[in-house]
Amino acid sequence: MDYVNLGRSGLLVSPLCLGTMNFGPRTTEEDSFAIMDRAHELGINFFDTANVYGGVKGEGITETILGKWFAKGGGRRERTVIATKVYGDMGDWPNERRLSALNIRRACDASLKRMQTDYIDIYQAHHVDRLTPFEEFWEAMEVLRQQGKIIYVGSSNFAGWHLAKAQETAARRNFMGLISEQTHYNLLTRAPELEVLPAAEDYGLGVIPWSPLAGGLLGGVLRKIDKGRSAADNMVKQLEKHRDKIEQYEKFCDELGEHPANVALAWLLKQRAVAAPIIGPRTMEQLEGSLRALEIELDEAALARLDEIFPGHRTAPEDYAW
């Protein structure tokens, strides 16, 4: 495994990040343990979770599964760069969500307890909070770092100007600021190329794309539907919307002799500022299969063909103006 620095930080992470959203709702605790153990065996040291994952509001089921796995010992916690998130609704009272200093403090302590650890490697804002000033956000994060409860801070679902404002506010406070941005980015969703990726690159943030397979559309969906799988109503609607592109894409992947899911991941790894796409395996087979993406070399002709199928964006404003 060739590890990469996460943005401008000295933190080394695997170029694939293990997403844990399925742990609990779709993957049993036992299978989750096995997947995480196998991830370590394969060299994946970067895991992503969130306090809201697990399917039941306020219970933090996925973080709890991680905590039980860490408690098994054997260096599991020490070998893992764990990133979790704060923002989502964890209760019915008004200060059990968003990014107020009060919620950040309480949510961090709750995540630490569930994960049975005394520190979080990367504490991420799960979404931008338009009601909380960045001065308050950074003061809360500074306190957590001083207390030794977090090491780095990351963001998720920030626009380019949010990244700029966050970083400039942190700089005025002589604080390092964000080291990563987790954004919705894949061959079908290329809007981050306008401003999020350029901002991340300029400020030295590592980009962590979520939904790299576009909810399964880039994972060989036509083959699965032919076999009677992936036939959920929403999937069918999305497929019909993008069928022409998906047909061209799967045909091109056949020409390359590669699985569509792996090509989609390999493409992301070639994009500016991208550090580690998030893979969210439900099974051991899916986990092991994703490692092939690290071996695929997409040449200029292949990248150009993918741009033809899924047109992207130039950096703003040149994308729409001179």
PDB file of C-alpha atoms in Angstrom:
ATOM      1  CA  MET A   1       0.000   0.000   0.000  1.00  0.00           C
ATOM      2  CA  ASP A   2       1.411   3.395  -1.002  1.00  0.00           C
ATOM      3  CA  TYR A   3       0.169   5.843   1.615  1.00  0.00           C
ATOM      4  CA  VAL A   4      -0.512   9.498   0.834  1.00  0.00           C
ATOM      5  CA  ASN A   5      -0.449  12.674   2.877  1.00  0.00           C
ATOM      6  CA  LEU A   6      -3.922  13.955   3.653  1.00  0.00           C
ATOM      7  CA  GLY A   7      -3.737  17.424   2.191  1.00  0.00           C
ATOM      8  CA  ARG A   8      -0.892  19.537   3.496  1.00  0.00           C
ATOM      9  CA  SER A   9      -0.784  17.636   6.792  1.00  0.00           C
ATOM     10  CA  GLY A  10       1.831  15.091   7.748  1.00  0.00           C
ATOM     11  CA  LEU A  11      -0.890  12.484   8.305  1.00  0.00           C
ATOM     12  CA  LEU A  12      -0.430   9.412   6.104  1.00  0.00           C
ATOM     13  CA  VAL A  13      -3.570   7.590   4.971  1.00  0.00           C
ATOM     14  CA  SER A  14      -4.360   4.782   2.571  1.00  0.00           C
ATOM     15  CA  PRO A  15      -5.564   5.959  -0.881  1.00  0.00           C
ATOM     16  CA  LEU A  16      -8.878   4.221  -0.224  1.00  0.00           C
ATOM     17  CA  CYS A  17     -10.934   5.127   2.842  1.00  0.00           C
ATOM     18  CA  LEU A  18     -13.167   2.490   4.431  1.00  0.00           C
ATOM     19  CA  GLY A  19     -16.654   3.928   4.814  1.00  0.00           C
ATOM     20  CA  THR A  20     -18.706   2.390   7.603  1.00  0.00           C
ATOM     21  CA  MET A  21     -22.223   3.641   6.864  1.00  0.00           C
ATOM     22  CA  ASN A  22     -23.437   0.102   6.162  1.00  0.00           C
ATOM     23  CA  PHE A  23     -22.203  -1.209   9.522  1.00  0.00           C
ATOM     24  CA  GLY A  24     -25.331  -1.865  11.556  1.00  0.00           C
ATOM     25  CA  PRO A  25     -28.162  -1.179   9.094  1.00  0.00           C
ATOM     26  CA  ARG A  26     -26.959  -3.478   6.280  1.00  0.00           C
ATOM     27  CA  THR A  27     -23.895  -5.307   7.603  1.00  0.00           C
ATOM     28  CA  THR A  28     -23.971  -7.271  10.841  1.00  0.00           C
ATOM     29  CA  GLU A  29     -21.610  -6.512  13.699  1.00  0.00           C
ATOM     30  CA  GLU A  30     -19.780  -9.801  13.118  1.00  0.00           C
ATOM     31  CA  ASP A  31     -19.333  -9.128   9.411  1.00  0.00           C
ATOM     32  CA  SER A  32     -18.320  -5.528  10.144  1.00  0.00           C
ATOM     33  CA  PHE A  33     -15.550  -6.787  12.434  1.00  0.00           C
ATOM     34  CA  ALA A  34     -14.344  -9.160   9.720  1.00  0.00           C
ATOM     35  CA  ILE A  35     -14.343  -6.415   7.073  1.00  0.00           C
ATOM     36  CA  MET A  36     -12.349  -4.054   9.291  1.00  0.00           C
ATOM     37  CA  ASP A  37      -9.830  -6.764  10.168  1.00  0.00           C
ATOM     38  CA  ARG A  38      -9.412  -7.578   6.484  1.00  0.00           C
ATOM     39  CA  ALA A  39      -9.037  -3.882   5.658  1.00  0.00           C
ATOM     40  CA  HIS A  40      -6.056  -3.734   8.008  1.00  0.00           C
ATOM     41  CA  GLU A  41      -4.600  -6.855   6.439  1.00  0.00           C
ATOM     42  CA  LEU A  42      -4.878  -5.159   3.037  1.00  0.00           C
ATOM     43  CA  GLY A  43      -3.164  -2.041   4.366  1.00  0.00           C
ATOM     44  CA  ILE A  44      -6.209   0.225   4.608  1.00  0.00           C
ATOM     45  CA  ASN A  45      -5.684   2.389   7.692  1.00  0.00           C
ATOM     46  CA  PHE A  46      -8.214   5.165   7.021  1.00  0.00           C
ATOM     47  CA  PHE A  47     -11.795   4.636   8.296  1.00  0.00           C
ATOM     48  CA  ASP A  48     -14.690   7.101   8.062  1.00  0.00           C
ATOM     49  CA  THR A  49     -17.844   7.187  10.158  1.00  0.00           C
ATOM     50  CA  ALA A  50     -20.342   9.660  11.679  1.00  0.00           C
ATOM     51  CA  ASN A  51     -22.316   9.995  14.881  1.00  0.00           C
ATOM     52  CA  VAL A  52     -25.602   9.719  12.940  1.00  0.00           C
ATOM     53  CA  TYR A  53     -24.747   6.457  11.164  1.00  0.00           C
ATOM     54  CA  GLY A  54     -26.658   3.376  12.200  1.00  0.00           C
ATOM     55  CA  GLY A  55     -30.234   3.997  11.194  1.00  0.00           C
ATOM     56  CA  VAL A  56     -31.679   4.905  14.624  1.00  0.00           C
ATOM     57  CA  LYS A  57     -31.614   8.558  15.656  1.00  0.00           C
ATOM     58  CA  GLY A  58     -29.454   9.288  18.651  1.00  0.00           C
ATOM     59  CA  GLU A  59     -28.014   5.828  19.142  1.00  0.00           C
ATOM     60  CA  GLY A  60     -24.785   6.076  17.139  1.00  0.00           C
ATOM     61  CA  ILE A  61     -24.935   2.386  16.265  1.00  0.00           C
ATOM     62  CA  THR A  62     -22.087   2.458  13.752  1.00  0.00           C
ATOM     63  CA  GLU A  63     -19.705   4.270  16.101  1.00  0.00           C
ATOM     64  CA  THR A  64     -20.636   1.728  18.769  1.00  0.00           C
ATOM     65  CA  ILE A  65     -19.662  -1.133  16.454  1.00  0.00           C
ATOM     66  CA  LEU A  66     -16.325   0.561  15.846  1.00  0.00           C
ATOM     67  CA  GLY A  67     -15.848   0.937  19.573  1.00  0.00           C
ATOM     68  CA  LYS A  68     -16.444  -2.749  20.204  1.00  0.00           C
ATOM     69  CA  TRP A  69     -13.956  -3.572  17.457  1.00  0.00           C
ATOM     70  CA  PHE A  70     -11.328  -1.209  18.897  1.00  0.00           C
ATOM     71  CA  ALA A  71     -11.886  -2.800  22.322  1.00  0.00           C
ATOM     72  CA  LYS A  72     -10.768  -6.163  20.938  1.00  0.00           C
ATOM     73  CA  GLY A  73      -7.246  -4.758  21.114  1.00  0.00           C
ATOM     74  CA  GLY A  74      -4.444  -6.101  19.005  1.00  0.00           C
ATOM     75  CA  GLY A  75      -3.423  -2.613  17.888  1.00  0.00           C
ATOM     76  CA  ARG A  76      -6.729  -2.023  16.090  1.00  0.00           C
ATOM     77  CA  ARG A  77      -7.145   1.515  17.385  1.00  0.00           C
ATOM     78  CA  GLU A  78      -3.486   2.444  17.040  1.00  0.00           C
ATOM     79  CA  ARG A  79      -3.343   1.329  13.399  1.00  0.00           C
ATOM     80  CA  THR A  80      -6.530   3.188  12.451  1.00  0.00           C
ATOM     81  CA  VAL A  81      -6.898   6.797  11.389  1.00  0.00           C
ATOM     82  CA  ILE A  82     -10.494   7.305  12.446  1.00  0.00           C
ATOM     83  CA  ALA A  83     -12.554  10.178  11.066  1.00  0.00           C
ATOM     84  CA  THR A  84     -16.012  10.859  12.434  1.00  0.00           C
ATOM     85  CA  LYS A  85     -18.480  13.688  11.960  1.00  0.00           C
ATOM     86  CA  VAL A  86     -20.665  16.112  13.887  1.00  0.00           C
ATOM     87  CA  TYR A  87     -23.734  18.061  12.696  1.00  0.00           C
ATOM     88  CA  GLY A  88     -26.563  15.578  12.247  1.00  0.00           C
ATOM     89  CA  ASP A  89     -29.679  15.303  14.389  1.00  0.00           C
ATOM     90  CA  MET A  90     -28.940  13.162  17.460  1.00  0.00           C
ATOM     91  CA  GLY A  91     -32.026  14.011  19.527  1.00  0.00           C
ATOM     92  CA  ASP A  92     -35.216  15.996  19.866  1.00  0.00           C
ATOM     93  CA  TRP A  93     -33.850  18.961  21.812  1.00  0.00           C
ATOM     94  CA  PRO A  94     -32.624  22.081  19.950  1.00  0.00           C
ATOM     95  CA  ASN A  95     -28.910  21.799  20.783  1.00  0.00           C
ATOM     96  CA  GLU A  96     -28.491  18.192  19.693  1.00  0.00           C
ATOM     97  CA  ARG A  97     -27.593  19.065  16.105  1.00  0.00           C
ATOM     98  CA  ARG A  98     -25.576  21.484  13.952  1.00  0.00           C
ATOM     99  CA  LEU A  99     -22.251  23.141  14.873  1.00  0.00           C
ATOM    100  CA  SER A 100     -22.817  25.263  17.953  1.00  0.00           C
ATOM    101  CA  ALA A 101     -19.951  25.123  20.447  1.00  0.00           C
ATOM    102  CA  LEU A 102     -22.327  23.392  22.859  1.00  0.00           C
ATOM    103  CA  ASN A 103     -23.269  20.625  20.440  1.00  0.00           C
ATOM    104  CA  ILE A 104     -19.677  20.135  19.254  1.00  0.00           C
ATOM    105  CA  ARG A 105     -18.529  19.631  22.848  1.00  0.00           C
ATOM    106  CA  ARG A 106     -21.329  17.213  23.744  1.00  0.00           C
ATOM    107  CA  ALA A 107     -21.205  15.334  20.430  1.00  0.00           C
ATOM    108  CA  CYS A 108     -17.448  14.825  20.636  1.00  0.00           C
ATOM    109  CA  ASP A 109     -17.667  13.375  24.144  1.00  0.00           C
ATOM    110  CA  ALA A 110     -20.481  11.065  23.046  1.00  0.00           C
ATOM    111  CA  SER A 111     -18.517   9.846  20.006  1.00  0.00           C
ATOM    112  CA  LEU A 112     -15.447   9.190  22.150  1.00  0.00           C
ATOM    113  CA  LYS A 113     -17.543   7.127  24.555  1.00  0.00           C
ATOM    114  CA  ARG A 114     -19.215   5.100  21.800  1.00  0.00           C
ATOM    115  CA  MET A 115     -15.925   4.412  20.026  1.00  0.00           C
ATOM    116  CA  GLN A 116     -14.144   3.575  23.306  1.00  0.00           C
ATOM    117  CA  THR A 117     -11.223   5.837  22.512  1.00  0.00           C
ATOM    118  CA  ASP A 118      -9.774   8.958  24.091  1.00  0.00           C
ATOM    119  CA  TYR A 119      -9.083  10.816  20.855  1.00  0.00           C
ATOM    120  CA  ILE A 120     -10.430  11.270  17.328  1.00  0.00           C
ATOM    121  CA  ASP A 121      -7.896  11.597  14.526  1.00  0.00           C
ATOM    122  CA  ILE A 122     -10.051  13.773  12.238  1.00  0.00           C
ATOM    123  CA  TYR A 123     -13.171  15.469  13.558  1.00  0.00           C
ATOM    124  CA  GLN A 124     -15.294  16.572  10.607  1.00  0.00           C
ATOM    125  CA  ALA A 125     -18.151  19.025  10.244  1.00  0.00           C
ATOM    126  CA  HIS A 126     -20.709  16.852   8.432  1.00  0.00           C
ATOM    127  CA  HIS A 127     -22.248  19.894   6.715  1.00  0.00           C
ATOM    128  CA  VAL A 128     -21.783  23.636   6.677  1.00  0.00           C
ATOM    129  CA  ASP A 129     -23.820  25.356   9.401  1.00  0.00           C
ATOM    130  CA  ARG A 130     -25.054  28.688   8.093  1.00  0.00           C
ATOM    131  CA  LEU A 131     -26.360  29.654  11.547  1.00  0.00           C
ATOM    132  CA  THR A 132     -23.053  29.294  13.397  1.00  0.00           C
ATOM    133  CA  PRO A 133     -20.145  31.701  12.726  1.00  0.00           C
ATOM    134  CA  PHE A 134     -16.774  30.165  11.930  1.00  0.00           C
ATOM    135  CA  GLU A 135     -15.293  32.011  14.933  1.00  0.00           C
ATOM    136  CA  GLU A 136     -17.489  29.896  17.228  1.00  0.00           C
ATOM    137  CA  PHE A 137     -16.755  26.731  15.262  1.00  0.00           C
ATOM    138  CA  TRP A 138     -12.994  27.206  15.494  1.00  0.00           C
ATOM    139  CA  GLU A 139     -13.043  28.136  19.161  1.00  0.00           C
ATOM    140  CA  ALA A 140     -14.863  24.880  19.926  1.00  0.00           C
ATOM    141  CA  MET A 141     -12.404  22.854  17.829  1.00  0.00           C
ATOM    142  CA  GLU A 142      -9.418  24.598  19.426  1.00  0.00           C
ATOM    143  CA  VAL A 143     -10.672  23.649  22.892  1.00  0.00           C
ATOM    144  CA  LEU A 144     -11.104  20.005  21.857  1.00  0.00           C
ATOM    145  CA  ARG A 145      -7.593  19.939  20.457  1.00  0.00           C
ATOM    146  CA  GLN A 146      -6.134  21.514  23.573  1.00  0.00           C
ATOM    147  CA  GLN A 147      -7.913  18.840  25.595  1.00  0.00           C
ATOM    148  CA  GLY A 148      -6.344  16.143  23.424  1.00  0.00           C
ATOM    149  CA  LYS A 149      -9.738  14.892  22.225  1.00  0.00           C
ATOM    150  CA  ILE A 150      -9.113  15.589  18.534  1.00  0.00           C
ATOM    151  CA  ILE A 151      -5.994  15.937  16.411  1.00  0.00           C
ATOM    152  CA  TYR A 152      -7.154  17.288  13.043  1.00  0.00           C
ATOM    153  CA  VAL A 153     -10.288  19.009  11.743  1.00  0.00           C
ATOM    154  CA  GLY A 154     -12.031  18.273   8.452  1.00  0.00           C
ATOM    155  CA  SER A 155     -15.165  19.364   6.642  1.00  0.00           C
ATOM    156  CA  SER A 156     -17.833  17.728   4.535  1.00  0.00           C
ATOM    157  CA  ASN A 157     -20.313  19.190   2.056  1.00  0.00           C
ATOM    158  CA  PHE A 158     -18.717  22.650   2.089  1.00  0.00           C
ATOM    159  CA  ALA A 159     -18.888  24.903  -0.963  1.00  0.00           C
ATOM    160  CA  GLY A 160     -15.667  26.424  -2.239  1.00  0.00           C
ATOM    161  CA  TRP A 161     -16.344  29.759  -0.560  1.00  0.00           C
ATOM    162  CA  HIS A 162     -17.108  27.996   2.715  1.00  0.00           C
ATOM    163  CA  LEU A 163     -13.659  26.400   2.573  1.00  0.00           C
ATOM    164  CA  ALA A 164     -12.084  29.781   1.922  1.00  0.00           C
ATOM    165  CA  LYS A 165     -13.970  31.448   4.772  1.00  0.00           C
ATOM    166  CA  ALA A 166     -13.178  28.607   7.174  1.00  0.00           C
ATOM    167  CA  GLN A 167      -9.477  28.700   6.346  1.00  0.00           C
ATOM    168  CA  GLU A 168      -9.151  32.467   6.501  1.00  0.00           C
ATOM    169  CA  THR A 169     -10.915  32.544   9.869  1.00  0.00           C
ATOM    170  CA  ALA A 170      -8.618  29.797  11.189  1.00  0.00           C
ATOM    171  CA  ALA A 171      -5.542  31.658   9.921  1.00  0.00           C
ATOM    172  CA  ARG A 172      -6.568  34.799  11.815  1.00  0.00           C
ATOM    173  CA  ARG A 173      -6.693  32.668  14.961  1.00  0.00           C
ATOM    174  CA  ASN A 174      -3.254  31.127  14.209  1.00  0.00           C
ATOM    175  CA  PHE A 175      -4.931  27.739  13.924  1.00  0.00           C
ATOM    176  CA  MET A 176      -4.072  25.156  11.292  1.00  0.00           C
ATOM    177  CA  GLY A 177      -7.639  24.924  10.031  1.00  0.00           C
ATOM    178  CA  LEU A 178      -9.091  22.188   7.873  1.00  0.00           C
ATOM    179  CA  ILE A 179      -6.938  19.426   6.412  1.00  0.00           C
ATOM    180  CA  SER A 180      -9.655  17.707   4.383  1.00  0.00           C
ATOM    181  CA  GLU A 181     -12.971  18.150   2.619  1.00  0.00           C
ATOM    182  CA  GLN A 182     -15.326  15.238   2.093  1.00  0.00           C
ATOM    183  CA  THR A 183     -17.413  16.035  -0.963  1.00  0.00           C
ATOM    184  CA  HIS A 184     -19.919  14.367  -3.281  1.00  0.00           C
ATOM    185  CA  TYR A 185     -17.777  13.694  -6.332  1.00  0.00           C
ATOM    186  CA  ASN A 186     -17.817  11.041  -9.040  1.00  0.00           C
ATOM    187  CA  LEU A 187     -17.978  10.702 -12.827  1.00  0.00           C
ATOM    188  CA  LEU A 188     -21.663  11.640 -12.816  1.00  0.00           C
ATOM    189  CA  THR A 189     -21.387  14.419 -10.210  1.00  0.00           C
ATOM    190  CA  ARG A 190     -18.622  16.761 -11.309  1.00  0.00           C
ATOM    191  CA  ALA A 191     -19.788  20.119  -9.951  1.00  0.00           C
ATOM    192  CA  PRO A 192     -16.982  20.159  -7.313  1.00  0.00           C
ATOM    193  CA  GLU A 193     -14.568  20.782 -10.180  1.00  0.00           C
ATOM    194  CA  LEU A 194     -15.926  24.333 -10.470  1.00  0.00           C
ATOM    195  CA  GLU A 195     -14.804  25.644  -7.084  1.00  0.00           C
ATOM    196  CA  VAL A 196     -14.505  22.981  -4.351  1.00  0.00           C
ATOM    197  CA  LEU A 197     -11.509  21.155  -5.832  1.00  0.00           C
ATOM    198  CA  PRO A 198      -9.630  24.343  -6.788  1.00  0.00           C
ATOM    199  CA  ALA A 199     -10.205  25.775  -3.292  1.00  0.00           C
ATOM    200  CA  ALA A 200      -9.110  22.544  -1.638  1.00  0.00           C
ATOM    201  CA  GLU A 201      -5.987  22.409  -3.765  1.00  0.00           C
ATOM    202  CA  ASP A 202      -5.117  26.051  -3.058  1.00  0.00           C
ATOM    203  CA  TYR A 203      -5.581  25.698   0.705  1.00  0.00           C
ATOM    204  CA  GLY A 204      -3.876  22.297   0.874  1.00  0.00           C
ATOM    205  CA  LEU A 205      -6.921  20.187   1.764  1.00  0.00           C
ATOM    206  CA  GLY A 206      -7.114  16.524   0.862  1.00  0.00           C
ATOM    207  CA  VAL A 207     -10.379  15.721  -0.922  1.00  0.00           C
ATOM    208  CA  ILE A 208     -12.238  12.616   0.239  1.00  0.00           C
ATOM    209  CA  PRO A 209     -14.972  11.851  -2.322  1.00  0.00           C
ATOM    210  CA  TRP A 210     -18.128  10.235  -1.005  1.00  0.00           C
ATOM    211  CA  SER A 211     -20.497   8.193  -3.177  1.00  0.00           C
ATOM    212  CA  PRO A 212     -17.698   7.482  -5.684  1.00  0.00           C
ATOM    213  CA  LEU A 213     -19.964   5.002  -7.508  1.00  0.00           C
ATOM    214  CA  ALA A 214     -22.927   7.396  -7.681  1.00  0.00           C
ATOM    215  CA  GLY A 215     -25.104   5.222  -5.495  1.00  0.00           C
ATOM    216  CA  GLY A 216     -24.269   2.148  -7.573  1.00  0.00           C
ATOM    217  CA  LEU A 217     -24.841   3.604 -11.049  1.00  0.00           C
ATOM    218  CA  LEU A 218     -21.108   3.367 -11.776  1.00  0.00           C
ATOM    219  CA  GLY A 219     -20.742  -0.082 -10.252  1.00  0.00           C
ATOM    220  CA  GLY A 220     -21.925  -2.198 -13.182  1.00  0.00           C
ATOM    221  CA  VAL A 221     -25.601  -1.519 -12.603  1.00  0.00           C
ATOM    222  CA  LEU A 222     -26.757  -2.821 -16.004  1.00  0.00           C
ATOM    223  CA  ARG A 223     -25.252  -6.221 -15.314  1.00  0.00           C
ATOM    224  CA  LYS A 224     -26.827  -6.360 -11.873  1.00  0.00           C
ATOM    225  CA  ILE A 225     -30.289  -5.420 -13.120  1.00  0.00           C
ATOM    226  CA  ASP A 226     -30.017  -8.084 -15.799  1.00  0.00           C
ATOM    227  CA  LYS A 227     -29.409 -10.549 -12.974  1.00  0.00           C
ATOM    228  CA  GLY A 228     -32.366  -9.263 -10.970  1.00  0.00           C
ATOM    229  CA  ARG A 229     -30.421  -7.088  -8.518  1.00  0.00           C
ATOM    230  CA  SER A 230     -30.259  -3.313  -7.958  1.00  0.00           C
ATOM    231  CA  ALA A 231     -33.870  -2.946  -9.047  1.00  0.00           C
ATOM    232  CA  ALA A 232     -34.983  -0.504  -6.348  1.00  0.00           C
ATOM    233  CA  ASP A 233     -37.371   2.165  -7.625  1.00  0.00           C
ATOM    234  CA  ASN A 234     -34.907   5.020  -7.105  1.00  0.00           C
ATOM    235  CA  MET A 235     -32.132   3.092  -8.841  1.00  0.00           C
ATOM    236  CA  VAL A 236     -34.361   2.374 -11.825  1.00  0.00           C
ATOM    237  CA  LYS A 237     -35.340   6.061 -12.089  1.00  0.00           C
ATOM    238  CA  GLN A 238     -31.728   7.201 -11.944  1.00  0.00           C
ATOM    239  CA  LEU A 239     -30.671   4.600 -14.455  1.00  0.00           C
ATOM    240  CA  GLU A 240     -33.316   5.685 -16.928  1.00  0.00           C
ATOM    241  CA  LYS A 241     -32.146   9.273 -16.547  1.00  0.00           C
ATOM    242  CA  HIS A 242     -28.542   8.359 -17.307  1.00  0.00           C
ATOM    243  CA  ARG A 243     -28.955   5.148 -19.305  1.00  0.00           C
ATOM    244  CA  ASP A 244     -27.167   6.355 -22.438  1.00  0.00           C
ATOM    245  CA  LYS A 245     -24.089   7.397 -20.470  1.00  0.00           C
ATOM    246  CA  ILE A 246     -24.086   4.251 -18.343  1.00  0.00           C
ATOM    247  CA  GLU A 247     -24.346   2.033 -21.423  1.00  0.00           C
ATOM    248  CA  GLN A 248     -21.384   3.811 -23.019  1.00  0.00           C
ATOM    249  CA  TYR A 249     -19.465   3.630 -19.756  1.00  0.00           C
ATOM    250  CA  GLU A 250     -19.949  -0.089 -19.179  1.00  0.00           C
ATOM    251  CA  LYS A 251     -19.043  -0.799 -22.795  1.00  0.00           C
ATOM    252  CA  PHE A 252     -15.825   1.188 -22.389  1.00  0.00           C
ATOM    253  CA  CYS A 253     -15.004  -0.653 -19.141  1.00  0.00           C
ATOM    254  CA  ASP A 254     -15.450  -3.934 -21.037  1.00  0.00           C
ATOM    255  CA  GLU A 255     -12.960  -2.660 -23.631  1.00  0.00           C
ATOM    256  CA  LEU A 256     -10.524  -1.918 -20.807  1.00  0.00           C
ATOM    257  CA  GLY A 257     -11.173  -5.337 -19.312  1.00  0.00           C
ATOM    258  CA  GLU A 258     -11.979  -3.791 -15.939  1.00  0.00           C
ATOM    259  CA  HIS A 259     -14.987  -3.738 -13.637  1.00  0.00           C
ATOM    260  CA  PRO A 260     -16.905  -0.427 -13.804  1.00  0.00           C
ATOM    261  CA  ALA A 261     -16.629   0.169 -10.056  1.00  0.00           C
ATOM    262  CA  ASN A 262     -12.853  -0.053 -10.177  1.00  0.00           C
ATOM    263  CA  VAL A 263     -12.589   2.257 -13.161  1.00  0.00           C
ATOM    264  CA  ALA A 264     -14.702   4.859 -11.337  1.00  0.00           C
ATOM    265  CA  LEU A 265     -12.383   4.710  -8.317  1.00  0.00           C
ATOM    266  CA  ALA A 266      -9.245   4.775 -10.469  1.00  0.00           C
ATOM    267  CA  TRP A 267     -10.561   7.876 -12.262  1.00  0.00           C
ATOM    268  CA  LEU A 268     -11.096   9.692  -8.956  1.00  0.00           C
ATOM    269  CA  LEU A 269      -7.538   8.918  -7.896  1.00  0.00           C
ATOM    270  CA  LYS A 270      -6.312  10.821 -10.958  1.00  0.00           C
ATOM    271  CA  GLN A 271      -8.193  14.017 -10.088  1.00  0.00           C
ATOM    272  CA  ARG A 272      -6.728  17.150  -8.510  1.00  0.00           C
ATOM    273  CA  ALA A 273      -6.473  17.236  -4.717  1.00  0.00           C
ATOM    274  CA  VAL A 274      -8.171  13.835  -4.296  1.00  0.00           C
ATOM    275  CA  ALA A 275      -6.560  11.836  -1.492  1.00  0.00           C
ATOM    276  CA  ALA A 276      -8.827   8.858  -0.848  1.00  0.00           C
ATOM    277  CA  PRO A 277     -12.275   7.986  -2.205  1.00  0.00           C
ATOM    278  CA  ILE A 278     -14.581   6.413   0.361  1.00  0.00           C
ATOM    279  CA  ILE A 279     -15.521   2.809  -0.347  1.00  0.00           C
ATOM    280  CA  GLY A 280     -18.526   1.448   1.523  1.00  0.00           C
ATOM    281  CA  PRO A 281     -18.420  -2.334   1.197  1.00  0.00           C
ATOM    282  CA  ARG A 282     -21.312  -4.392   2.476  1.00  0.00           C
ATOM    283  CA  THR A 283     -19.393  -7.621   1.950  1.00  0.00           C
ATOM    284  CA  MET A 284     -15.830  -8.929   2.053  1.00  0.00           C
ATOM    285  CA  GLU A 285     -15.963  -9.508  -1.690  1.00  0.00           C
ATOM    286  CA  GLN A 286     -16.707  -5.846  -2.342  1.00  0.00           C
ATOM    287  CA  LEU A 287     -13.856  -4.757  -0.064  1.00  0.00           C
ATOM    288  CA  GLU A 288     -11.263  -6.970  -1.689  1.00  0.00           C
ATOM    289  CA  GLY A 289     -12.457  -6.158  -5.194  1.00  0.00           C
ATOM    290  CA  SER A 290     -11.965  -2.435  -4.669  1.00  0.00           C
ATOM    291  CA  LEU A 291      -8.195  -2.848  -4.270  1.00  0.00           C
ATOM    292  CA  ARG A 292      -7.952  -3.432  -8.008  1.00  0.00           C
ATOM    293  CA  ALA A 293      -8.594   0.296  -8.499  1.00  0.00           C
ATOM    294  CA  LEU A 294      -5.125   1.035  -7.127  1.00  0.00           C
ATOM    295  CA  GLU A 295      -3.549  -0.989  -9.933  1.00  0.00           C
ATOM    296  CA  ILE A 296      -5.463   0.466 -12.880  1.00  0.00           C
ATOM    297  CA  GLU A 297      -3.495   2.966 -14.963  1.00  0.00           C
ATOM    298  CA  LEU A 298      -5.799   5.202 -16.970  1.00  0.00           C
ATOM    299  CA  ASP A 299      -3.824   6.816 -19.794  1.00  0.00           C
ATOM    300  CA  GLU A 300      -4.653  10.148 -21.418  1.00  0.00           C
ATOM    301  CA  ALA A 301      -6.793   8.465 -24.080  1.00  0.00           C
ATOM    302  CA  ALA A 302      -8.851   6.651 -21.447  1.00  0.00           C
ATOM    303  CA  LEU A 303      -9.301   9.821 -19.404  1.00  0.00           C
ATOM    304  CA  ALA A 304     -10.366  11.709 -22.523  1.00  0.00           C
ATOM    305  CA  ARG A 305     -12.924   9.025 -23.346  1.00  0.00           C
ATOM    306  CA  LEU A 306     -14.382   9.211 -19.848  1.00  0.00           C
ATOM    307  CA  ASP A 307     -14.664  12.983 -20.216  1.00  0.00           C
ATOM    308  CA  GLU A 308     -16.567  12.444 -23.448  1.00  0.00           C
ATOM    309  CA  ILE A 309     -19.045  10.152 -21.725  1.00  0.00           C
ATOM    310  CA  PHE A 310     -19.289  12.249 -18.557  1.00  0.00           C
ATOM    311  CA  PRO A 311     -18.426  15.878 -19.414  1.00  0.00           C
ATOM    312  CA  GLY A 312     -16.813  17.718 -16.539  1.00  0.00           C
ATOM    313  CA  HIS A 313     -16.076  21.322 -15.633  1.00  0.00           C
ATOM    314  CA  ARG A 314     -13.197  23.705 -15.892  1.00  0.00           C
ATOM    315  CA  THR A 315     -12.366  25.869 -12.909  1.00  0.00           C
ATOM    316  CA  ALA A 316     -14.783  28.755 -12.387  1.00  0.00           C
ATOM    317  CA  PRO A 317     -15.181  31.343 -13.853  1.00  0.00           C
ATOM    318  CA  GLU A 318     -13.612  30.087 -17.091  1.00  0.00           C
ATOM    319  CA  ASP A 319     -16.136  27.261 -17.206  1.00  0.00           C
ATOM    320  CA  TYR A 320     -18.891  29.757 -17.971  1.00  0.00           C
ATOM    321  CA  ALA A 321     -17.098  33.049 -18.682  1.00  0.00           C
ATOM    322  CA  TRP A 322     -13.826  34.301 -20.100  1.00  0.00           C
TER     323      TRP A 322
END
